[in-house]
């Protein structure tokens, strides 16, 4: 536990009246008795106690200190508190990966006999949890067209419905779902809504303010933003975290490394600057791609021709760093295009300062049957581009020369 008695004055409190940029610099900071400027890294497995009675009190939650890094750690606490301040959440729990966050949020809220509703358009691992893993524990599910509110209502009519899960914008097609409307449907039947907010980030979309009950992140993506480490986060009310989710995380052990938590904590400070530049570049690039021969379709949340432009205008304050597009020639064309790129790198990751391109049909959504991918709008020629910090002219030139092979 930090020596708070001899602690020097900390930064201004990350109150709601402060702008996001300020909260991302000061929120959650704890200073030790040494008064460090940059937040300290507590790279330790465990903690010691001055007396056996203190240890007992700590494990009975009567003494507010640390016990074991699998449970909590001062560096992890700073990351959790800073992200919570940005999100406007009462509580946050950091975990090892984004999928650990998805799994922890869902498993903390369901039990045998429950029913989960989710859209068909999801990241492949998320859909595996809902379709393949949950049934092993007696939890059923219904998949719907996420943009069709009537399908949500019909699926929610199942008496045992307890959880709605969705991601928006969706991976990889950038379909956008109406969070407020879906939250209202969930709450009508007493269900809780979990929103995967990775593609929008907490800077561009506030699911809790729109009615969601839980928000999850793969901090590996835009929060780190530089391809260095993995992490995840679950945010919700204090009561929901403490009563439904925390014990599951504590007992099953998806703990984040303090080092990774420290990297992510420092990454949050520059996230607004990174995202502003990447989003601006993505918008210009999406426009330029429309005139490149061989590129047949471009989907970008910042364009007025996006299928859910009206929903985006209501619930998102910014666009995205991601572009979905199709090229001619199906899989063969997509592979030729990727292999011809000189600046953009082939990767299944996203949210990096380096621009990355992914072929969903053979990577993130390869487990889906061809007809399932087709129904979601994922063609053999569909590609997902994560825009980084390179100059717009260089990115346009790279895409143009790659498209010449189509």
Tab-separated table of C-alpha atoms in Angstrom:
chain	number	residue	atom	x	y	z
A	1	UNK	CA	0.000	0.000	0.000
A	2	UNK	CA	1.294	3.483	-0.763
A	3	UNK	CA	2.443	5.533	2.188
A	4	UNK	CA	-0.404	8.023	1.935
A	5	UNK	CA	0.547	9.728	5.217
A	6	UNK	CA	3.808	11.006	3.762
A	7	UNK	CA	2.505	11.321	0.224
A	8	UNK	CA	3.153	14.683	-1.486
A	9	UNK	CA	0.233	16.557	-3.000
A	10	UNK	CA	-1.233	14.718	-5.969
A	11	UNK	CA	-2.568	16.101	-9.242
A	12	UNK	CA	-5.974	17.775	-9.484
A	13	UNK	CA	-8.848	15.325	-9.134
A	14	UNK	CA	-10.113	13.928	-12.427
A	15	UNK	CA	-13.603	15.313	-11.934
A	16	UNK	CA	-16.309	15.150	-14.575
A	17	UNK	CA	-15.978	18.876	-15.291
A	18	UNK	CA	-12.456	18.393	-16.606
A	19	UNK	CA	-11.999	17.736	-20.307
A	20	UNK	CA	-11.039	14.205	-21.444
A	21	UNK	CA	-7.534	15.304	-22.397
A	22	UNK	CA	-6.948	16.555	-18.845
A	23	UNK	CA	-8.382	13.441	-17.238
A	24	UNK	CA	-6.094	11.287	-19.375
A	25	UNK	CA	-3.039	13.105	-18.020
A	26	UNK	CA	-3.993	13.379	-14.344
A	27	UNK	CA	-6.727	10.836	-13.615
A	28	UNK	CA	-5.949	8.058	-11.154
A	29	UNK	CA	-2.405	9.172	-10.328
A	30	UNK	CA	-1.024	7.935	-6.986
A	31	UNK	CA	2.281	9.319	-5.759
A	32	UNK	CA	4.520	7.518	-3.318
A	33	UNK	CA	6.459	9.250	-0.565
A	34	UNK	CA	9.188	9.908	-3.146
A	35	UNK	CA	7.030	12.338	-5.133
A	36	UNK	CA	7.730	10.942	-8.602
A	37	UNK	CA	6.495	12.860	-11.651
A	38	UNK	CA	5.785	9.818	-13.790
A	39	UNK	CA	3.594	7.174	-12.239
A	40	UNK	CA	5.510	4.404	-10.482
A	41	UNK	CA	5.687	0.814	-11.676
A	42	UNK	CA	5.033	-1.623	-8.829
A	43	UNK	CA	6.503	-4.750	-10.364
A	44	UNK	CA	5.731	-7.136	-7.522
A	45	UNK	CA	3.827	-10.373	-7.077
A	46	UNK	CA	2.782	-9.852	-3.489
A	47	UNK	CA	2.821	-7.535	-0.487
A	48	UNK	CA	3.949	-7.784	3.139
A	49	UNK	CA	2.089	-6.849	6.326
A	50	UNK	CA	3.386	-5.302	9.533
A	51	UNK	CA	1.348	-7.706	11.685
A	52	UNK	CA	-0.621	-10.937	11.286
A	53	UNK	CA	-3.722	-9.019	12.344
A	54	UNK	CA	-3.211	-6.625	9.426
A	55	UNK	CA	-3.004	-9.561	7.019
A	56	UNK	CA	-6.235	-11.000	8.392
A	57	UNK	CA	-7.998	-7.641	8.121
A	58	UNK	CA	-6.757	-7.208	4.569
A	59	UNK	CA	-8.235	-10.546	3.474
A	60	UNK	CA	-11.505	-9.773	5.272
A	61	UNK	CA	-11.627	-6.493	3.313
A	62	UNK	CA	-11.545	-4.559	6.561
A	63	UNK	CA	-8.214	-2.916	5.731
A	64	UNK	CA	-7.969	-1.054	2.380
A	65	UNK	CA	-4.650	-2.374	1.147
A	66	UNK	CA	-3.157	-4.725	-1.405
A	67	UNK	CA	-2.838	-8.489	-0.968
A	68	UNK	CA	-1.656	-10.115	-4.189
A	69	UNK	CA	-1.151	-8.782	-7.695
A	70	UNK	CA	-3.584	-11.345	-9.088
A	71	UNK	CA	-6.218	-9.442	-7.087
A	72	UNK	CA	-4.956	-5.868	-7.466
A	73	UNK	CA	-1.802	-3.788	-7.700
A	74	UNK	CA	-1.108	-0.036	-7.262
A	75	UNK	CA	-0.010	0.414	-10.876
A	76	UNK	CA	-3.055	-1.476	-12.123
A	77	UNK	CA	-5.268	0.654	-9.878
A	78	UNK	CA	-3.926	3.819	-11.489
A	79	UNK	CA	-4.707	2.489	-14.971
A	80	UNK	CA	-8.195	1.403	-13.878
A	81	UNK	CA	-8.984	4.723	-12.221
A	82	UNK	CA	-7.718	6.776	-15.152
A	83	UNK	CA	-9.739	4.794	-17.687
A	84	UNK	CA	-12.814	4.971	-15.435
A	85	UNK	CA	-12.428	8.751	-15.209
A	86	UNK	CA	-12.382	8.988	-18.998
A	87	UNK	CA	-15.295	6.590	-19.475
A	88	UNK	CA	-17.430	8.171	-16.756
A	89	UNK	CA	-17.661	4.811	-14.975
A	90	UNK	CA	-17.788	4.220	-11.237
A	91	UNK	CA	-15.417	1.270	-11.418
A	92	UNK	CA	-12.977	-0.491	-13.741
A	93	UNK	CA	-11.140	-3.791	-13.585
A	94	UNK	CA	-8.134	-4.356	-15.829
A	95	UNK	CA	-7.387	-7.828	-17.187
A	96	UNK	CA	-4.760	-9.491	-19.353
A	97	UNK	CA	-6.456	-9.188	-22.775
A	98	UNK	CA	-9.554	-7.894	-24.495
A	99	UNK	CA	-11.005	-11.382	-24.729
A	100	UNK	CA	-10.422	-11.858	-20.984
A	101	UNK	CA	-12.543	-8.718	-20.550
A	102	UNK	CA	-15.334	-10.049	-22.767
A	103	UNK	CA	-15.275	-13.441	-21.065
A	104	UNK	CA	-15.117	-11.950	-17.572
A	105	UNK	CA	-18.001	-9.562	-18.193
A	106	UNK	CA	-20.273	-12.220	-19.655
A	107	UNK	CA	-19.403	-15.022	-17.226
A	108	UNK	CA	-19.769	-12.690	-14.280
A	109	UNK	CA	-23.356	-11.940	-15.263
A	110	UNK	CA	-24.773	-15.295	-16.400
A	111	UNK	CA	-25.624	-18.640	-14.824
A	112	UNK	CA	-27.038	-21.929	-16.055
A	113	UNK	CA	-30.487	-21.457	-17.538
A	114	UNK	CA	-29.878	-17.870	-18.698
A	115	UNK	CA	-30.288	-16.588	-22.250
A	116	UNK	CA	-27.978	-14.174	-24.098
A	117	UNK	CA	-28.877	-12.066	-27.152
A	118	UNK	CA	-26.168	-10.775	-29.485
A	119	UNK	CA	-25.764	-9.645	-33.104
A	120	UNK	CA	-24.438	-11.981	-35.777
A	121	UNK	CA	-21.800	-9.384	-36.674
A	122	UNK	CA	-19.127	-9.916	-34.045
A	123	UNK	CA	-15.437	-10.599	-33.708
A	124	UNK	CA	-14.902	-14.323	-34.228
A	125	UNK	CA	-13.712	-15.025	-30.660
A	126	UNK	CA	-16.682	-13.186	-29.151
A	127	UNK	CA	-19.069	-15.222	-31.229
A	128	UNK	CA	-17.274	-18.433	-30.194
A	129	UNK	CA	-17.848	-17.606	-26.514
A	130	UNK	CA	-21.550	-17.029	-27.084
A	131	UNK	CA	-22.225	-19.865	-29.533
A	132	UNK	CA	-19.766	-22.527	-28.394
A	133	UNK	CA	-18.676	-21.929	-24.804
A	134	UNK	CA	-21.808	-20.688	-23.036
A	135	UNK	CA	-23.924	-23.729	-24.018
A	136	UNK	CA	-21.429	-25.935	-22.156
A	137	UNK	CA	-22.577	-24.201	-18.972
A	138	UNK	CA	-26.286	-24.269	-19.756
A	139	UNK	CA	-26.549	-20.756	-21.196
A	140	UNK	CA	-28.493	-20.411	-24.460
A	141	UNK	CA	-28.228	-17.638	-27.014
A	142	UNK	CA	-29.994	-16.026	-29.948
A	143	UNK	CA	-28.157	-14.162	-32.705
A	144	UNK	CA	-29.934	-11.305	-34.470
A	145	UNK	CA	-29.409	-8.706	-37.154
A	146	UNK	CA	-27.998	-5.999	-34.896
A	147	UNK	CA	-29.536	-3.139	-36.874
A	148	UNK	CA	-33.057	-4.633	-36.679
A	149	UNK	CA	-34.602	-3.550	-33.358
A	150	UNK	CA	-37.588	-5.833	-33.848
A	151	UNK	CA	-35.272	-8.841	-33.862
A	152	UNK	CA	-33.806	-7.722	-30.539
A	153	UNK	CA	-37.326	-7.380	-29.096
A	154	UNK	CA	-38.380	-10.789	-30.345
A	155	UNK	CA	-35.265	-12.489	-28.982
A	156	UNK	CA	-35.629	-10.704	-25.641
A	157	UNK	CA	-39.095	-12.205	-25.216
A	158	UNK	CA	-37.421	-15.407	-23.996
A	159	UNK	CA	-38.141	-15.286	-20.227
A	160	UNK	CA	-34.606	-16.237	-19.203
A	161	UNK	CA	-32.935	-13.377	-21.111
A	162	UNK	CA	-30.382	-11.773	-18.805
A	163	UNK	CA	-27.645	-10.308	-21.027
A	164	UNK	CA	-27.397	-8.421	-24.308
A	165	UNK	CA	-23.934	-8.248	-25.849
A	166	UNK	CA	-22.841	-6.167	-28.838
A	167	UNK	CA	-19.887	-4.439	-30.433
A	168	UNK	CA	-20.253	-1.195	-32.351
A	169	UNK	CA	-18.854	-0.311	-34.788
A	170	UNK	CA	-18.756	-3.990	-35.672
A	171	UNK	CA	-15.647	-5.882	-36.695
A	172	UNK	CA	-14.835	-5.786	-39.618
A	173	UNK	CA	-17.704	-4.217	-41.566
A	174	UNK	CA	-18.016	-1.098	-39.356
A	175	UNK	CA	-21.768	-1.568	-39.032
A	176	UNK	CA	-23.053	0.720	-36.257
A	177	UNK	CA	-25.736	-0.354	-33.770
A	178	UNK	CA	-28.116	1.922	-31.847
A	179	UNK	CA	-26.883	1.567	-28.266
A	180	UNK	CA	-29.623	3.631	-26.610
A	181	UNK	CA	-32.456	1.799	-28.374
A	182	UNK	CA	-30.988	-1.642	-27.682
A	183	UNK	CA	-30.323	-0.730	-24.033
A	184	UNK	CA	-33.973	0.260	-23.648
A	185	UNK	CA	-35.113	-3.096	-25.047
A	186	UNK	CA	-32.746	-4.945	-22.683
A	187	UNK	CA	-33.922	-3.030	-19.636
A	188	UNK	CA	-37.588	-3.625	-20.462
A	189	UNK	CA	-37.029	-7.335	-19.774
A	190	UNK	CA	-34.580	-6.835	-16.908
A	191	UNK	CA	-31.486	-7.715	-18.939
A	192	UNK	CA	-28.083	-6.018	-18.816
A	193	UNK	CA	-26.290	-4.637	-21.876
A	194	UNK	CA	-22.560	-5.215	-22.425
A	195	UNK	CA	-20.948	-3.066	-25.152
A	196	UNK	CA	-17.571	-3.801	-26.727
A	197	UNK	CA	-16.410	-0.254	-27.481
A	198	UNK	CA	-13.005	-1.053	-28.986
A	199	UNK	CA	-13.517	0.381	-32.466
A	200	UNK	CA	-15.046	3.657	-31.236
A	201	UNK	CA	-12.796	4.102	-28.164
A	202	UNK	CA	-13.995	6.028	-25.086
A	203	UNK	CA	-13.081	9.267	-26.858
A	204	UNK	CA	-15.666	8.843	-29.618
A	205	UNK	CA	-18.481	6.882	-27.956
A	206	UNK	CA	-19.835	6.745	-24.376
A	207	UNK	CA	-21.928	3.569	-24.049
A	208	UNK	CA	-22.673	4.025	-20.325
A	209	UNK	CA	-24.153	7.461	-20.994
A	210	UNK	CA	-26.308	5.866	-23.717
A	211	UNK	CA	-27.752	3.260	-21.342
A	212	UNK	CA	-25.261	0.387	-21.439
A	213	UNK	CA	-24.522	-1.365	-18.152
A	214	UNK	CA	-21.024	-2.669	-18.908
A	215	UNK	CA	-18.302	-1.550	-21.329
A	216	UNK	CA	-15.367	-3.751	-22.346
A	217	UNK	CA	-12.126	-2.941	-24.139
A	218	UNK	CA	-9.199	-4.648	-25.704
A	219	UNK	CA	-6.623	-2.159	-24.442
A	220	UNK	CA	-4.229	-3.909	-26.828
A	221	UNK	CA	-5.719	-1.791	-29.593
A	222	UNK	CA	-6.083	2.025	-29.502
A	223	UNK	CA	-5.406	2.394	-25.780
A	224	UNK	CA	-1.850	1.094	-26.163
A	225	UNK	CA	-1.788	2.266	-29.752
A	226	UNK	CA	1.788	1.232	-30.472
A	227	UNK	CA	1.687	-2.554	-30.714
A	228	UNK	CA	3.647	-3.138	-27.510
A	229	UNK	CA	1.550	-5.041	-25.005
A	230	UNK	CA	-1.802	-6.661	-24.340
A	231	UNK	CA	-4.537	-5.711	-21.905
A	232	UNK	CA	-8.268	-5.468	-21.402
A	233	UNK	CA	-10.737	-3.601	-19.218
A	234	UNK	CA	-14.267	-3.984	-17.828
A	235	UNK	CA	-16.124	-0.850	-16.733
A	236	UNK	CA	-19.479	-0.576	-14.960
A	237	UNK	CA	-21.129	0.666	-11.788
A	238	UNK	CA	-19.288	-0.064	-8.545
A	239	UNK	CA	-22.113	-2.328	-7.401
A	240	UNK	CA	-22.136	-4.383	-10.589
A	241	UNK	CA	-18.359	-4.809	-10.567
A	242	UNK	CA	-18.128	-5.717	-6.897
A	243	UNK	CA	-21.213	-7.925	-6.691
A	244	UNK	CA	-21.122	-9.750	-10.033
A	245	UNK	CA	-17.739	-9.523	-11.745
A	246	UNK	CA	-14.887	-8.975	-9.296
A	247	UNK	CA	-15.078	-12.365	-7.554
A	248	UNK	CA	-15.048	-14.184	-10.914
A	249	UNK	CA	-11.898	-12.314	-11.944
A	250	UNK	CA	-10.236	-12.836	-8.582
A	251	UNK	CA	-10.826	-16.563	-8.557
A	252	UNK	CA	-10.098	-17.353	-12.208
A	253	UNK	CA	-6.977	-15.194	-12.520
A	254	UNK	CA	-7.030	-13.234	-15.819
A	255	UNK	CA	-4.804	-10.623	-14.154
A	256	UNK	CA	-2.946	-8.002	-16.147
A	257	UNK	CA	0.804	-7.656	-15.657
A	258	UNK	CA	1.678	-4.480	-13.697
A	259	UNK	CA	4.194	-3.670	-16.424
A	260	UNK	CA	1.479	-3.812	-19.098
A	261	UNK	CA	-0.820	-1.737	-16.893
A	262	UNK	CA	1.937	0.880	-16.599
A	263	UNK	CA	2.489	0.969	-20.365
A	264	UNK	CA	-1.252	1.379	-20.935
A	265	UNK	CA	-1.489	4.043	-18.231
A	266	UNK	CA	1.167	6.119	-19.948
A	267	UNK	CA	-0.399	5.435	-23.361
A	268	UNK	CA	-3.666	7.020	-22.247
A	269	UNK	CA	-1.898	10.368	-21.873
A	270	UNK	CA	-1.266	10.669	-25.616
A	271	UNK	CA	-4.323	8.809	-26.903
A	272	UNK	CA	-6.301	11.964	-27.846
A	273	UNK	CA	-3.404	13.270	-29.940
A	274	UNK	CA	-2.849	9.925	-31.684
A	275	UNK	CA	-6.521	9.308	-32.410
A	276	UNK	CA	-7.200	12.822	-33.677
A	277	UNK	CA	-4.433	12.543	-36.266
A	278	UNK	CA	-5.249	8.943	-37.245
A	279	UNK	CA	-8.964	9.692	-37.607
A	280	UNK	CA	-8.301	12.779	-39.707
A	281	UNK	CA	-6.035	10.757	-41.975
A	282	UNK	CA	-8.563	7.890	-42.171
A	283	UNK	CA	-11.290	10.301	-43.325
A	284	UNK	CA	-9.100	11.710	-46.100
A	285	UNK	CA	-7.940	8.263	-47.115
A	286	UNK	CA	-11.497	6.905	-47.304
A	287	UNK	CA	-12.413	9.720	-49.679
A	288	UNK	CA	-9.336	9.120	-51.823
A	289	UNK	CA	-9.977	5.371	-52.034
A	290	UNK	CA	-13.270	5.942	-53.828
A	291	UNK	CA	-11.362	7.011	-56.944
A	292	UNK	CA	-8.793	4.177	-56.935
A	293	UNK	CA	-9.551	1.602	-59.660
A	294	UNK	CA	-10.040	-1.899	-58.273
A	295	UNK	CA	-11.536	-0.707	-54.980
A	296	UNK	CA	-15.267	-1.305	-55.319
A	297	UNK	CA	-16.733	-0.317	-51.946
A	298	UNK	CA	-15.585	1.854	-49.041
A	299	UNK	CA	-17.231	1.932	-45.588
A	300	UNK	CA	-16.124	4.598	-43.100
A	301	UNK	CA	-18.158	5.839	-40.100
A	302	UNK	CA	-17.275	9.452	-40.863
A	303	UNK	CA	-18.863	9.480	-44.317
A	304	UNK	CA	-22.450	10.571	-44.977
A	305	UNK	CA	-23.015	7.508	-47.172
A	306	UNK	CA	-22.465	5.139	-44.249
A	307	UNK	CA	-25.579	2.911	-43.917
A	308	UNK	CA	-26.088	4.002	-40.280
A	309	UNK	CA	-25.040	7.645	-40.680
A	310	UNK	CA	-28.043	8.867	-38.669
A	311	UNK	CA	-27.204	6.642	-35.699
A	312	UNK	CA	-23.545	7.687	-35.888
A	313	UNK	CA	-24.526	11.352	-35.758
A	314	UNK	CA	-26.535	10.703	-32.580
A	315	UNK	CA	-24.175	8.486	-30.612
A	316	UNK	CA	-20.600	9.072	-31.784
A	317	UNK	CA	-18.558	12.237	-31.325
A	318	UNK	CA	-15.890	11.105	-33.793
A	319	UNK	CA	-15.469	8.665	-36.653
A	320	UNK	CA	-12.843	5.919	-36.533
A	321	UNK	CA	-9.312	5.000	-37.472
A	322	UNK	CA	-10.690	2.015	-39.422
A	323	UNK	CA	-11.865	1.626	-43.012
A	324	UNK	CA	-13.575	-1.423	-44.517
A	325	UNK	CA	-13.341	-1.850	-48.284
A	326	UNK	CA	-13.685	-4.410	-51.055
A	327	UNK	CA	-11.338	-5.053	-53.950
A	328	UNK	CA	-11.961	-6.882	-57.194
A	329	UNK	CA	-10.813	-10.462	-57.699
A	330	UNK	CA	-12.104	-12.002	-54.465
A	331	UNK	CA	-9.552	-13.699	-52.206
A	332	UNK	CA	-6.932	-13.814	-54.948
A	333	UNK	CA	-7.318	-10.097	-55.570
A	334	UNK	CA	-7.211	-9.309	-51.848
A	335	UNK	CA	-4.012	-11.314	-51.445
A	336	UNK	CA	-2.367	-9.692	-54.476
A	337	UNK	CA	-3.325	-6.262	-53.159
A	338	UNK	CA	-1.925	-6.959	-49.674
A	339	UNK	CA	1.285	-8.474	-51.011
A	340	UNK	CA	1.871	-5.426	-53.218
A	341	UNK	CA	1.693	-2.957	-50.333
A	342	UNK	CA	5.024	-1.415	-49.393
A	343	UNK	CA	4.094	0.865	-46.489
A	344	UNK	CA	0.982	-0.705	-44.978
A	345	UNK	CA	1.745	-3.927	-43.085
A	346	UNK	CA	-0.287	-7.142	-43.147
A	347	UNK	CA	-1.475	-7.924	-39.623
A	348	UNK	CA	-4.544	-9.114	-37.738
A	349	UNK	CA	-4.095	-6.302	-35.198
A	350	UNK	CA	-5.482	-2.751	-35.300
A	351	UNK	CA	-5.230	0.596	-33.529
A	352	UNK	CA	-1.478	0.983	-34.103
A	353	UNK	CA	0.531	4.060	-35.115
A	354	UNK	CA	1.577	1.941	-38.086
A	355	UNK	CA	-1.121	1.341	-40.700
A	356	UNK	CA	-2.206	-2.302	-40.755
A	357	UNK	CA	-4.358	-4.306	-43.160
A	358	UNK	CA	-6.317	-7.483	-42.499
A	359	UNK	CA	-8.173	-10.002	-44.669
A	360	UNK	CA	-11.044	-10.991	-42.324
A	361	UNK	CA	-12.191	-14.053	-44.299
A	362	UNK	CA	-8.880	-15.815	-43.675
A	363	UNK	CA	-8.033	-14.386	-40.228
A	364	UNK	CA	-10.426	-12.876	-37.690
A	365	UNK	CA	-13.532	-14.465	-39.236
A	366	UNK	CA	-12.019	-17.593	-40.771
A	367	UNK	CA	-14.093	-19.853	-38.480
A	368	UNK	CA	-17.308	-18.563	-40.038
A	369	UNK	CA	-18.854	-20.533	-42.864
A	370	UNK	CA	-18.738	-18.782	-46.272
A	371	UNK	CA	-22.495	-18.235	-46.212
A	372	UNK	CA	-22.278	-16.734	-42.727
A	373	UNK	CA	-19.601	-14.293	-43.824
A	374	UNK	CA	-21.618	-13.379	-46.904
A	375	UNK	CA	-24.667	-12.655	-44.760
A	376	UNK	CA	-22.563	-10.268	-42.664
A	377	UNK	CA	-21.213	-8.439	-45.704
A	378	UNK	CA	-17.747	-10.001	-45.457
A	379	UNK	CA	-16.805	-10.906	-49.011
A	380	UNK	CA	-13.690	-12.755	-50.118
A	381	UNK	CA	-12.417	-9.403	-51.349
A	382	UNK	CA	-13.180	-7.501	-48.117
A	383	UNK	CA	-10.238	-5.884	-46.340
A	384	UNK	CA	-9.999	-3.947	-43.050
A	385	UNK	CA	-7.542	-1.074	-42.889
A	386	UNK	CA	-6.372	0.398	-39.574
A	387	UNK	CA	-4.918	3.831	-40.305
A	388	UNK	CA	-1.802	4.955	-38.450
A	389	UNK	CA	0.275	8.122	-38.226
A	390	UNK	CA	1.915	8.050	-41.665
A	391	UNK	CA	1.441	11.043	-43.979
A	392	UNK	CA	-1.787	10.886	-45.981
A	393	UNK	CA	0.008	11.339	-49.318
A	394	UNK	CA	2.254	8.355	-48.633
A	395	UNK	CA	-0.699	6.147	-47.723
A	396	UNK	CA	-2.664	7.153	-50.825
A	397	UNK	CA	0.358	6.450	-53.012
A	398	UNK	CA	0.823	3.022	-51.416
A	399	UNK	CA	-2.794	2.010	-51.960
A	400	UNK	CA	-2.739	3.246	-55.544
A	401	UNK	CA	0.362	1.289	-56.481
A	402	UNK	CA	-0.984	-1.826	-54.774
A	403	UNK	CA	-4.309	-1.536	-56.580
A	404	UNK	CA	-2.458	-1.559	-59.896
A	405	UNK	CA	-2.062	-5.337	-59.552
A	406	UNK	CA	-5.851	-5.896	-59.473
